[in-house]
């Protein structure tokens, strides 16, 4: 049985107090709407439709950047959640199977939970995801009769008795596509908000003799983000889970509460992560590596046995082979560092490749940018780049070549050569002392005046 997901993301998000549409605010380095798309992808949704509204152009761009196969439809007026789902009808034309409705501001719904809902769909026409609310506040209330969900009552329309119910609507819902749209066609807006409520389809289904039920998940999973404090809380929850998961997977975190992961960080077993390490998106770390304190990594790959940091920065396209060492105050960007090579102190290696077992001396810089274009530096294997070498790209250094410290290398160096490119040293015997003596004499003459 196929499944499709409709992600509601048209809301304004007034309480974020932001120019950025709410669903584009990030949790763990990804816009919240991307978290919902990932859940849909994880259950192999055949189609994913994001309903945009406020900031439609920006949301559409972000969604398509993440996954070009995701459809977006614009809800020009926010007339309610039922109206929002109806906007996806054309995008789902020809689709048959279950449709799951998700929200773009509810990033923690687990794929396993969606699978549980789909399983419940075998025996019910409509399945709603509910949770026991510690503080039911303004959530819609689920009116159950045994296993059957009779109806959902919105807070504004609820009687005092209904408000006493603590089993609440998460907003996530599952129904067969044909049934869903046929139920939605019957939803009106005669209620306290004057909105078309998606939640009304439950009562309508029951009137038609179709059954509805609810599946329960922990409240934390349905957490929605409406303001910056909740955004920070969502980040906190994400990080707590990610740290626990990393440790369960055999990763040592010396000070877990100081390590920050991205939504897609992958870390191999027996890696040691020291305090204050930050992972941006798209990082994979193989087993048995050590990421030392205060390092910042994004868009990079670190192979088995490598050491990074302290105070290292790996930027997008940094590719470290096995047993590579990248030390303190080094920045690597769009560069491949082959097995056993070392970039240990104060270097910038960008748009470059460094061969196996090459040693990059302290302070070496690949001068990759001429102000307009970026150029590549290619360094062979077992080369020795002297401290403070400037490699002015495009330039190639052959295998086993050496450069003298302080060289400014502007031309290719053949394999096995030694290249020195700096002013020649001149020693003038006795001149140092004579110079100092005369300066001191001038100073004491001044004092006596
Ligand atoms: C909704 C549910 C409520 C549930 C709560 C959970 C309805 C009628 N009520 O209430 O039962 O407890 O979520 O958080 O469904 N949206 C659109 N277009 C619209 C309206 C909303 O895209 O026209 C989107 C919003 O951006 C948001 C989501 O749908 O992501 C929910 O809308 P919101 O107005 O926050 O619904 P609630 O009143 O909180
Ligand atoms: Ca809401």
CSV table of C-alpha atoms and ligand atoms in Angstrom, one decimal:
chain,number,residue,atom,x,y,z
A,1,UNK,CA,0.0,0.0,0.0
A,2,UNK,CA,1.5,3.4,-1.1
A,3,UNK,CA,1.7,6.4,1.2
A,4,UNK,CA,1.9,10.1,0.5
A,5,UNK,CA,2.5,13.0,2.9
A,6,UNK,CA,1.0,16.4,3.0
A,7,UNK,CA,3.0,18.8,5.1
A,8,UNK,CA,1.2,22.0,6.3
A,9,UNK,CA,3.5,24.9,6.3
A,10,UNK,CA,1.4,28.0,5.4
A,11,UNK,CA,1.1,29.5,8.8
A,12,UNK,CA,2.5,32.9,9.6
A,13,UNK,CA,4.3,32.1,12.8
A,14,UNK,CA,3.6,35.5,14.3
A,15,UNK,CA,5.2,34.6,17.6
A,16,UNK,CA,8.5,33.9,16.1
A,17,UNK,CA,8.7,37.7,15.5
A,18,UNK,CA,10.8,37.1,12.3
A,19,UNK,CA,11.1,38.0,8.6
A,20,UNK,CA,11.9,34.3,8.0
A,21,UNK,CA,8.9,32.0,7.6
A,22,UNK,CA,8.5,29.9,10.8
A,23,UNK,CA,9.2,26.5,9.1
A,24,UNK,CA,12.5,27.7,7.8
A,25,UNK,CA,13.9,28.3,11.3
A,26,UNK,CA,16.5,25.6,12.0
A,27,UNK,CA,16.7,22.8,14.4
A,28,UNK,CA,20.0,20.9,14.3
A,29,UNK,CA,21.1,22.7,11.2
A,30,UNK,CA,18.1,22.0,9.1
A,31,UNK,CA,14.9,24.0,8.6
A,32,UNK,CA,12.0,22.5,10.6
A,33,UNK,CA,10.1,21.7,7.4
A,34,UNK,CA,13.1,19.5,6.3
A,35,UNK,CA,12.7,17.4,9.5
A,36,UNK,CA,9.1,16.7,8.4
A,37,UNK,CA,10.2,15.9,4.9
A,38,UNK,CA,12.8,13.5,6.3
A,39,UNK,CA,10.1,11.7,8.3
A,40,UNK,CA,8.1,11.4,5.1
A,41,UNK,CA,11.1,10.1,3.2
A,42,UNK,CA,11.9,7.6,5.9
A,43,UNK,CA,8.5,5.9,5.4
A,44,UNK,CA,9.1,5.9,1.7
A,45,UNK,CA,6.3,8.4,0.8
A,46,UNK,CA,5.6,8.1,-2.9
A,47,UNK,CA,4.7,11.8,-3.0
A,48,UNK,CA,5.4,14.6,-0.6
A,49,UNK,CA,3.4,17.8,-0.9
A,50,UNK,CA,4.3,20.9,1.2
A,51,UNK,CA,1.5,23.4,1.5
A,52,UNK,CA,3.1,26.9,1.6
A,53,UNK,CA,1.5,30.3,2.4
A,54,UNK,CA,3.4,32.9,4.2
A,55,UNK,CA,6.8,33.3,2.6
A,56,UNK,CA,5.8,30.8,-0.1
A,57,UNK,CA,8.6,31.6,-2.4
A,58,UNK,CA,11.3,31.2,0.3
A,59,UNK,CA,9.7,28.0,1.7
A,60,UNK,CA,9.4,26.5,-1.8
A,61,UNK,CA,13.0,27.3,-2.5
A,62,UNK,CA,14.2,25.7,0.7
A,63,UNK,CA,12.1,22.6,0.1
A,64,UNK,CA,13.3,22.2,-3.4
A,65,UNK,CA,16.9,22.7,-2.5
A,66,UNK,CA,16.5,19.9,0.0
A,67,UNK,CA,14.7,17.5,-2.3
A,68,UNK,CA,13.7,18.6,-5.8
A,69,UNK,CA,11.1,15.8,-5.9
A,70,UNK,CA,9.0,17.4,-3.3
A,71,UNK,CA,5.9,19.2,-4.6
A,72,UNK,CA,4.8,22.5,-3.2
A,73,UNK,CA,1.4,24.1,-3.5
A,74,UNK,CA,0.4,27.6,-2.3
A,75,UNK,CA,-2.5,28.2,0.0
A,76,UNK,CA,-3.0,31.9,-0.7
A,77,UNK,CA,-5.4,32.5,2.2
A,78,UNK,CA,-5.1,30.5,5.5
A,79,UNK,CA,-8.7,29.4,5.9
A,80,UNK,CA,-7.9,26.5,8.2
A,81,UNK,CA,-6.2,23.1,8.3
A,82,UNK,CA,-8.9,21.3,6.2
A,83,UNK,CA,-8.6,24.0,3.5
A,84,UNK,CA,-4.8,23.6,3.6
A,85,UNK,CA,-5.0,19.9,3.0
A,86,UNK,CA,-7.4,20.4,0.1
A,87,UNK,CA,-4.8,22.5,-1.7
A,88,UNK,CA,-2.8,19.3,-2.1
A,89,UNK,CA,-5.6,17.6,-4.1
A,90,UNK,CA,-4.2,18.3,-7.6
A,91,UNK,CA,-0.7,17.4,-6.6
A,92,UNK,CA,-2.0,14.0,-5.4
A,93,UNK,CA,-4.1,13.4,-8.5
A,94,UNK,CA,-3.7,9.8,-9.7
A,95,UNK,CA,-2.3,8.8,-6.3
A,96,UNK,CA,-4.0,5.9,-4.5
A,97,UNK,CA,-3.1,4.9,-1.0
A,98,UNK,CA,-2.8,6.5,2.4
A,99,UNK,CA,-2.2,10.1,3.0
A,100,UNK,CA,-0.5,11.3,6.2
A,101,UNK,CA,-0.9,14.9,7.2
A,102,UNK,CA,2.1,16.4,9.0
A,103,UNK,CA,3.0,19.9,10.2
A,104,UNK,CA,6.1,21.8,9.0
A,105,UNK,CA,6.6,23.2,12.6
A,106,UNK,CA,6.6,19.8,14.4
A,107,UNK,CA,10.0,18.4,13.7
A,108,UNK,CA,10.2,15.3,16.0
A,109,UNK,CA,7.5,12.9,14.7
A,110,UNK,CA,9.3,9.6,14.3
A,111,UNK,CA,8.9,7.4,11.2
A,112,UNK,CA,8.1,4.5,13.5
A,113,UNK,CA,5.1,6.4,14.8
A,114,UNK,CA,3.8,7.0,11.3
A,115,UNK,CA,4.2,3.3,10.6
A,116,UNK,CA,2.1,2.5,13.7
A,117,UNK,CA,-0.5,4.8,12.4
A,118,UNK,CA,-0.4,3.0,9.0
A,119,UNK,CA,-0.8,-0.3,10.7
A,120,UNK,CA,-3.9,1.0,12.6
A,121,UNK,CA,-5.3,2.2,9.2
A,122,UNK,CA,-5.8,-1.5,8.3
A,123,UNK,CA,-8.9,-1.5,10.6
A,124,UNK,CA,-9.9,2.1,10.6
A,125,UNK,CA,-10.7,4.7,7.9
A,126,UNK,CA,-9.1,7.6,9.8
A,127,UNK,CA,-6.2,7.4,12.3
A,128,UNK,CA,-5.2,10.4,14.4
A,129,UNK,CA,-2.0,10.7,16.4
A,130,UNK,CA,-2.9,11.7,20.0
A,131,UNK,CA,-0.9,12.3,23.2
A,132,UNK,CA,-1.6,12.7,26.9
A,133,UNK,CA,-0.9,16.4,27.5
A,134,UNK,CA,0.6,17.5,30.7
A,135,UNK,CA,-1.1,20.8,30.1
A,136,UNK,CA,-3.8,20.4,27.5
A,137,UNK,CA,-4.0,24.1,27.1
A,138,UNK,CA,-5.5,25.0,23.6
A,139,UNK,CA,-5.0,21.7,21.9
A,140,UNK,CA,-7.9,19.9,20.2
A,141,UNK,CA,-9.4,17.2,22.4
A,142,UNK,CA,-9.9,13.6,21.3
A,143,UNK,CA,-13.3,12.2,22.3
A,144,UNK,CA,-12.8,8.5,22.6
A,145,UNK,CA,-15.3,5.7,23.1
A,146,UNK,CA,-13.2,2.7,23.8
A,147,UNK,CA,-11.0,2.2,20.8
A,148,UNK,CA,-13.1,4.5,18.6
A,149,UNK,CA,-12.4,8.1,18.1
A,150,UNK,CA,-15.8,9.8,18.0
A,151,UNK,CA,-14.8,13.3,17.2
A,152,UNK,CA,-12.2,16.0,17.8
A,153,UNK,CA,-13.3,19.2,19.5
A,154,UNK,CA,-11.2,22.3,19.1
A,155,UNK,CA,-10.5,24.2,22.3
A,156,UNK,CA,-12.5,27.2,21.3
A,157,UNK,CA,-15.5,25.1,20.7
A,158,UNK,CA,-15.2,22.8,23.7
A,159,UNK,CA,-17.5,22.6,26.6
A,160,UNK,CA,-16.0,22.6,30.1
A,161,UNK,CA,-16.5,18.8,30.2
A,162,UNK,CA,-14.6,18.5,26.9
A,163,UNK,CA,-11.9,20.8,28.1
A,164,UNK,CA,-11.3,18.4,31.0
A,165,UNK,CA,-10.1,15.8,28.5
A,166,UNK,CA,-6.3,15.5,28.5
A,167,UNK,CA,-6.0,13.2,25.4
A,168,UNK,CA,-5.1,15.7,22.7
A,169,UNK,CA,-4.7,16.0,19.0
A,170,UNK,CA,-1.1,16.2,17.7
A,171,UNK,CA,-2.4,17.3,14.2
A,172,UNK,CA,-0.9,14.2,12.5
A,173,UNK,CA,-3.6,12.2,10.7
A,174,UNK,CA,-3.8,9.3,8.3
A,175,UNK,CA,-6.6,8.3,5.8
A,176,UNK,CA,-6.9,6.8,2.4
A,177,UNK,CA,-6.6,9.5,-0.3
A,178,UNK,CA,-10.0,9.1,-1.8
A,179,UNK,CA,-11.8,9.0,1.6
A,180,UNK,CA,-9.8,11.9,2.9
A,181,UNK,CA,-10.7,14.3,0.1
A,182,UNK,CA,-14.3,13.2,0.1
A,183,UNK,CA,-14.5,13.8,3.8
A,184,UNK,CA,-12.8,17.2,3.4
A,185,UNK,CA,-15.4,18.3,0.8
A,186,UNK,CA,-18.0,18.1,3.6
A,187,UNK,CA,-16.1,20.2,6.1
A,188,UNK,CA,-17.7,23.6,6.8
A,189,UNK,CA,-16.5,26.6,8.8
A,190,UNK,CA,-19.4,27.1,11.2
A,191,UNK,CA,-17.3,27.2,14.4
A,192,UNK,CA,-15.8,29.6,16.9
A,193,UNK,CA,-12.9,30.4,14.6
A,194,UNK,CA,-14.7,30.5,11.3
A,195,UNK,CA,-12.0,28.1,10.0
A,196,UNK,CA,-12.2,24.9,8.0
A,197,UNK,CA,-11.0,22.4,10.6
A,198,UNK,CA,-9.3,19.2,9.4
A,199,UNK,CA,-10.3,17.7,12.7
A,200,UNK,CA,-13.9,17.8,11.6
A,201,UNK,CA,-13.4,14.8,9.3
A,202,UNK,CA,-13.4,12.5,12.2
A,203,UNK,CA,-17.1,13.2,13.1
A,204,UNK,CA,-18.0,13.2,9.4
A,205,UNK,CA,-16.4,9.8,9.0
A,206,UNK,CA,-18.4,8.4,12.0
A,207,UNK,CA,-21.6,9.8,10.5
A,208,UNK,CA,-20.8,7.9,7.3
A,209,UNK,CA,-20.3,4.7,9.3
A,210,UNK,CA,-16.6,4.8,8.8
A,211,UNK,CA,-14.5,4.2,11.9
A,212,UNK,CA,-11.8,6.4,13.3
A,213,UNK,CA,-9.2,5.7,16.0
A,214,UNK,CA,-6.2,7.3,17.7
A,215,UNK,CA,-2.6,6.1,18.1
A,216,UNK,CA,-0.7,7.5,21.1
A,217,UNK,CA,2.8,8.9,21.1
A,218,UNK,CA,4.8,10.6,23.9
A,219,UNK,CA,4.1,14.3,24.2
A,220,UNK,CA,7.7,15.3,23.4
A,221,UNK,CA,7.4,13.8,20.0
A,222,UNK,CA,4.6,16.1,19.0
A,223,UNK,CA,6.3,19.2,20.2
A,224,UNK,CA,5.5,22.2,18.0
A,225,UNK,CA,7.5,25.4,17.7
A,226,UNK,CA,5.7,28.7,17.9
A,227,UNK,CA,8.3,31.1,19.4
A,228,UNK,CA,12.0,31.4,19.9
A,229,UNK,CA,11.9,29.9,23.3
A,230,UNK,CA,10.3,26.7,21.9
A,231,UNK,CA,12.8,26.7,19.1
A,232,UNK,CA,15.6,26.7,21.7
A,233,UNK,CA,13.7,23.9,23.6
A,234,UNK,CA,13.4,21.9,20.4
A,235,UNK,CA,17.2,22.2,19.8
A,236,UNK,CA,17.8,21.1,23.4
A,237,UNK,CA,15.6,18.1,23.0
A,238,UNK,CA,17.3,17.2,19.7
A,239,UNK,CA,20.8,17.5,21.1
A,240,UNK,CA,19.9,15.5,24.2
A,241,UNK,CA,18.6,12.7,22.0
A,242,UNK,CA,21.5,12.9,19.6
A,243,UNK,CA,24.1,12.7,22.4
A,244,UNK,CA,22.4,9.7,24.0
A,245,UNK,CA,22.2,8.0,20.7
A,246,UNK,CA,25.9,8.6,19.8
A,247,UNK,CA,26.9,7.2,23.2
A,248,UNK,CA,24.7,4.1,22.7
A,249,UNK,CA,26.4,3.6,19.3
A,250,UNK,CA,29.8,3.4,21.0
A,251,UNK,CA,31.0,7.0,20.7
A,252,UNK,CA,32.8,8.5,23.7
A,253,UNK,CA,31.7,12.1,24.5
A,254,UNK,CA,33.9,13.5,27.3
A,255,UNK,CA,31.4,16.3,28.0
A,256,UNK,CA,28.2,15.4,26.1
A,257,UNK,CA,26.4,18.6,27.0
A,258,UNK,CA,29.0,20.6,25.1
A,259,UNK,CA,28.8,18.7,21.9
A,260,UNK,CA,26.3,19.8,19.2
A,261,UNK,CA,25.2,17.5,16.4
A,262,UNK,CA,23.4,18.3,13.1
A,263,UNK,CA,20.3,16.4,12.0
A,264,UNK,CA,22.4,14.2,9.7
A,265,UNK,CA,25.7,13.7,11.6
A,266,UNK,CA,27.1,10.1,11.3
A,267,UNK,CA,29.8,9.0,13.7
A,268,UNK,CA,31.5,5.6,13.8
A,269,UNK,CA,32.1,3.5,16.9
A,270,UNK,CA,35.0,4.1,19.2
A,271,UNK,CA,35.4,7.7,18.1
A,272,UNK,CA,36.3,10.1,20.9
A,273,UNK,CA,34.8,13.5,20.9
A,274,UNK,CA,36.3,15.9,23.3
A,275,UNK,CA,34.4,18.9,24.8
A,276,UNK,CA,33.0,21.8,22.8
A,277,UNK,CA,32.9,20.2,19.4
A,278,UNK,CA,30.3,21.5,16.9
A,279,UNK,CA,29.0,19.5,13.9
A,280,UNK,CA,27.3,21.4,11.1
A,281,UNK,CA,25.3,19.5,8.4
A,282,UNK,CA,26.7,16.7,6.3
A,283,UNK,CA,29.5,15.3,8.4
A,284,UNK,CA,30.5,11.6,8.4
A,285,UNK,CA,33.2,10.4,10.8
A,286,UNK,CA,34.5,6.8,10.6
A,287,UNK,CA,35.4,4.6,13.5
A,288,UNK,CA,38.3,5.1,15.8
A,289,UNK,CA,38.9,8.8,15.2
A,290,UNK,CA,39.5,11.5,17.7
A,291,UNK,CA,37.9,14.9,17.4
A,292,UNK,CA,39.6,17.1,19.9
A,293,UNK,CA,38.2,20.1,21.8
A,294,UNK,CA,36.8,23.2,20.2
A,295,UNK,CA,36.7,21.9,16.7
A,296,UNK,CA,34.0,22.9,14.1
A,297,UNK,CA,33.1,20.5,11.3
A,298,UNK,CA,30.7,20.8,8.4
A,299,UNK,CA,30.3,19.1,5.0
A,300,UNK,CA,33.3,16.9,5.6
A,301,UNK,CA,34.4,13.3,5.9
A,302,UNK,CA,36.9,12.0,8.4
A,303,UNK,CA,38.3,8.5,7.9
A,304,UNK,CA,39.3,5.8,10.4
A,305,UNK,CA,42.2,6.7,12.7
A,306,UNK,CA,42.3,10.4,11.9
A,307,UNK,CA,42.8,13.1,14.5
A,308,UNK,CA,41.2,16.5,14.2
A,309,UNK,CA,41.9,19.5,16.5
A,310,UNK,CA,42.0,21.0,19.0
A,311,UNK,CA,40.7,24.2,17.5
A,312,UNK,CA,40.4,22.8,13.9
A,313,UNK,CA,37.9,23.9,11.3
A,314,UNK,CA,36.8,21.4,8.6
A,315,UNK,CA,34.7,23.1,6.0
A,316,UNK,CA,32.6,21.7,3.1
A,317,UNK,CA,34.5,19.4,0.9
A,318,UNK,CA,37.2,18.5,3.4
A,319,UNK,CA,38.0,14.8,2.9
A,320,UNK,CA,40.4,13.3,5.4
A,321,UNK,CA,41.8,9.8,4.6
A,322,UNK,CA,42.9,7.3,7.2
A,323,UNK,CA,45.3,8.4,9.9
A,324,UNK,CA,45.4,12.0,8.8
A,325,UNK,CA,46.3,14.6,11.5
A,326,UNK,CA,44.8,18.0,11.3
A,327,UNK,CA,46.0,20.0,14.3
A,328,UNK,CA,45.3,23.3,16.0
A,329,UNK,CA,44.2,26.4,14.2
A,330,UNK,CA,44.0,24.7,10.8
A,331,UNK,CA,41.3,25.2,8.3
A,332,UNK,CA,40.6,22.7,5.6
A,333,UNK,CA,38.1,23.5,2.8
A,334,UNK,CA,37.3,21.6,-0.4
A,335,UNK,CA,40.5,19.6,-0.1
A,336,UNK,CA,41.5,16.0,0.0
A,337,UNK,CA,44.2,15.0,2.5
A,338,UNK,CA,45.5,11.5,1.7
A,339,UNK,CA,46.5,8.7,4.2
A,340,UNK,CA,48.8,9.7,7.0
A,341,UNK,CA,49.4,13.3,5.8
A,342,UNK,CA,49.8,15.9,8.5
A,343,UNK,CA,48.6,19.5,8.7
A,344,UNK,CA,49.4,20.2,12.2
A,345,UNK,CA,49.7,23.9,12.9
A,346,UNK,CA,48.1,27.2,11.8
A,347,UNK,CA,47.4,26.3,8.2
A,348,UNK,CA,44.8,27.1,5.6
A,349,UNK,CA,44.4,24.3,3.0
A,350,UNK,CA,41.7,25.2,0.5
A,351,UNK,CA,40.9,23.9,-3.0
A,352,UNK,CA,43.8,21.5,-2.7
A,353,UNK,CA,44.9,17.9,-2.7
A,354,UNK,CA,47.6,16.7,-0.4
A,355,UNK,CA,49.3,13.3,-1.1
A,356,UNK,CA,49.8,10.5,1.3
A,357,UNK,CA,52.3,11.0,4.2
A,358,UNK,CA,53.0,14.6,3.1
A,359,UNK,CA,53.9,16.9,5.9
A,360,UNK,CA,52.5,20.4,5.8
A,361,UNK,CA,54.7,22.8,7.9
A,362,UNK,CA,53.3,25.3,10.4
A,363,UNK,CA,51.7,28.3,8.9
A,364,UNK,CA,51.4,27.0,5.3
A,365,UNK,CA,48.7,28.6,3.3
A,366,UNK,CA,47.3,27.7,-0.1
A,367,UNK,CA,46.6,31.1,-1.7
A,368,UNK,CA,43.6,29.8,-3.6
A,369,UNK,CA,41.8,33.1,-4.4
A,370,UNK,CA,43.0,35.8,-6.7
A,371,UNK,CA,40.2,38.1,-5.9
A,372,UNK,CA,38.0,36.8,-8.7
A,373,UNK,CA,38.7,33.1,-9.3
A,374,UNK,CA,39.6,30.2,-7.1
A,375,UNK,CA,42.5,28.0,-8.1
A,376,UNK,CA,43.7,24.5,-7.0
A,377,UNK,CA,46.9,23.5,-5.3
A,378,UNK,CA,48.1,19.9,-5.9
A,379,UNK,CA,50.7,18.5,-3.6
A,380,UNK,CA,52.1,15.0,-4.2
A,381,UNK,CA,52.9,12.3,-1.8
A,382,UNK,CA,55.6,12.3,0.9
A,383,UNK,CA,56.4,16.0,0.2
A,384,UNK,CA,57.6,18.3,2.9
A,385,UNK,CA,56.3,21.8,2.9
A,386,UNK,CA,58.4,24.0,5.0
A,387,UNK,CA,56.9,26.3,7.6
A,388,UNK,CA,55.2,29.4,6.4
A,389,UNK,CA,55.2,28.4,2.8
A,390,UNK,CA,52.7,30.3,0.6
A,391,UNK,CA,51.5,28.2,-2.3
A,392,UNK,CA,50.1,30.6,-4.8
A,393,UNK,CA,47.5,28.6,-6.8
A,394,UNK,CA,47.3,27.2,-9.4
A,395,UNK,CA,50.4,25.3,-8.5
A,396,UNK,CA,51.6,21.8,-8.3
A,397,UNK,CA,54.2,20.3,-5.9
A,398,UNK,CA,55.6,17.0,-7.0
A,399,UNK,CA,56.0,13.8,-5.0
A,400,UNK,CA,58.7,14.0,-2.3
A,401,UNK,CA,59.5,17.7,-3.1
A,402,UNK,CA,60.6,20.0,-0.4
A,403,UNK,CA,60.0,23.7,0.1
A,404,UNK,CA,62.2,26.0,2.2
A,405,UNK,CA,60.5,27.8,5.1
A,406,UNK,CA,59.0,31.1,4.2
A,407,UNK,CA,58.9,30.4,0.5
A,408,UNK,CA,56.3,32.0,-1.8
A,409,UNK,CA,55.8,29.3,-4.4
A,410,UNK,CA,54.3,30.6,-7.7
A,411,UNK,CA,55.7,27.9,-10.1
A,412,UNK,CA,55.2,24.2,-10.2
A,413,UNK,CA,57.9,22.1,-8.4
A,414,UNK,CA,59.0,18.8,-10.0
A,415,UNK,CA,59.1,15.6,-8.0
A,416,UNK,CA,62.1,15.2,-5.6
A,417,UNK,CA,63.2,18.9,-6.0
A,418,UNK,CA,64.0,21.4,-3.2
A,419,UNK,CA,62.4,24.7,-3.9
A,420,UNK,CA,63.4,27.9,-2.1
A,421,UNK,CA,61.7,31.1,-3.0
A,422,UNK,CA,62.6,33.9,-0.6
A,423,UNK,CA,65.2,36.7,-0.3
A,424,UNK,CA,68.7,35.4,0.2
A,425,UNK,CA,70.1,35.8,3.7
A,426,UNK,CA,72.9,38.2,4.2
A,427,UNK,CA,75.1,38.3,7.4
A,428,UNK,CA,77.1,41.4,8.2
A,429,UNK,CA,79.7,40.6,10.9
A,430,UNK,CA,79.5,43.0,13.9
A,431,UNK,CA,76.9,45.2,12.4
A,432,UNK,CA,74.2,44.2,14.9
A,433,UNK,CA,76.2,45.2,17.9
A,434,UNK,CA,77.4,48.5,16.3
A,435,UNK,CA,73.8,49.4,15.5
A,436,UNK,CA,72.5,48.8,19.0
A,437,UNK,CA,75.4,50.6,20.6
A,438,UNK,CA,74.8,53.7,18.6
A,439,UNK,CA,71.0,53.7,19.3
A,440,UNK,CA,71.7,53.4,23.1
A,441,UNK,CA,74.2,56.2,23.0
A,442,UNK,CA,71.6,58.4,21.2
A,443,UNK,CA,69.0,57.6,23.9
A,444,UNK,CA,71.3,58.6,26.9
A,445,UNK,CA,72.3,61.8,25.1
A,446,UNK,CA,68.7,62.7,24.9
A,447,UNK,CA,68.1,62.1,28.6
A,448,UNK,CA,71.0,64.4,29.6
A,449,UNK,CA,69.6,67.3,27.6
B,1,LIG,C1,-4.3,22.3,15.3
B,1,LIG,C2,-5.5,21.4,15.4
B,1,LIG,C3,-5.6,21.0,16.9
B,1,LIG,C4,-4.3,20.4,17.4
B,1,LIG,C5,-3.1,21.3,17.1
B,1,LIG,C6,-1.8,20.7,17.4
B,1,LIG,C7,-7.1,21.9,13.7
B,1,LIG,C8,-8.4,22.6,13.4
B,1,LIG,N1,-6.7,22.0,15.0
B,1,LIG,O1,-4.7,23.5,16.0
B,1,LIG,O2,-6.6,20.0,17.1
B,1,LIG,O3,-4.4,20.1,18.8
B,1,LIG,O4,-3.1,21.7,15.8
B,1,LIG,O5,-0.8,21.6,17.3
B,1,LIG,O6,-6.5,21.3,12.8
B,1,LIG,N2,-1.9,25.7,8.7
B,1,LIG,C9,-1.9,25.9,7.3
B,1,LIG,N3,-2.9,26.6,6.7
B,1,LIG,C10,-4.0,27.0,7.5
B,1,LIG,C11,-4.0,26.8,8.8
B,1,LIG,C12,-2.9,26.1,9.4
B,1,LIG,O7,-0.9,25.6,6.6
B,1,LIG,O8,-4.9,27.6,6.8
B,1,LIG,C13,-0.8,25.0,9.3
B,1,LIG,C14,0.0,25.9,10.3
B,1,LIG,O9,1.1,26.6,9.7
B,1,LIG,C15,0.5,24.9,11.3
B,1,LIG,C16,-0.6,23.8,11.3
B,1,LIG,O10,-1.2,23.9,10.0
B,1,LIG,O11,1.7,24.3,10.9
B,1,LIG,C17,-1.5,23.9,12.4
B,1,LIG,O12,-2.2,25.1,12.4
B,1,LIG,P1,-2.5,25.9,13.6
B,1,LIG,O13,-3.3,27.1,13.2
B,1,LIG,O14,-1.3,26.1,14.5
B,1,LIG,O15,-3.6,24.9,14.4
B,1,LIG,P2,-4.0,24.9,15.9
B,1,LIG,O16,-5.0,25.9,16.1
B,1,LIG,O17,-2.8,24.9,16.7
B,2,LIG,CA1,-0.5,25.4,16.5
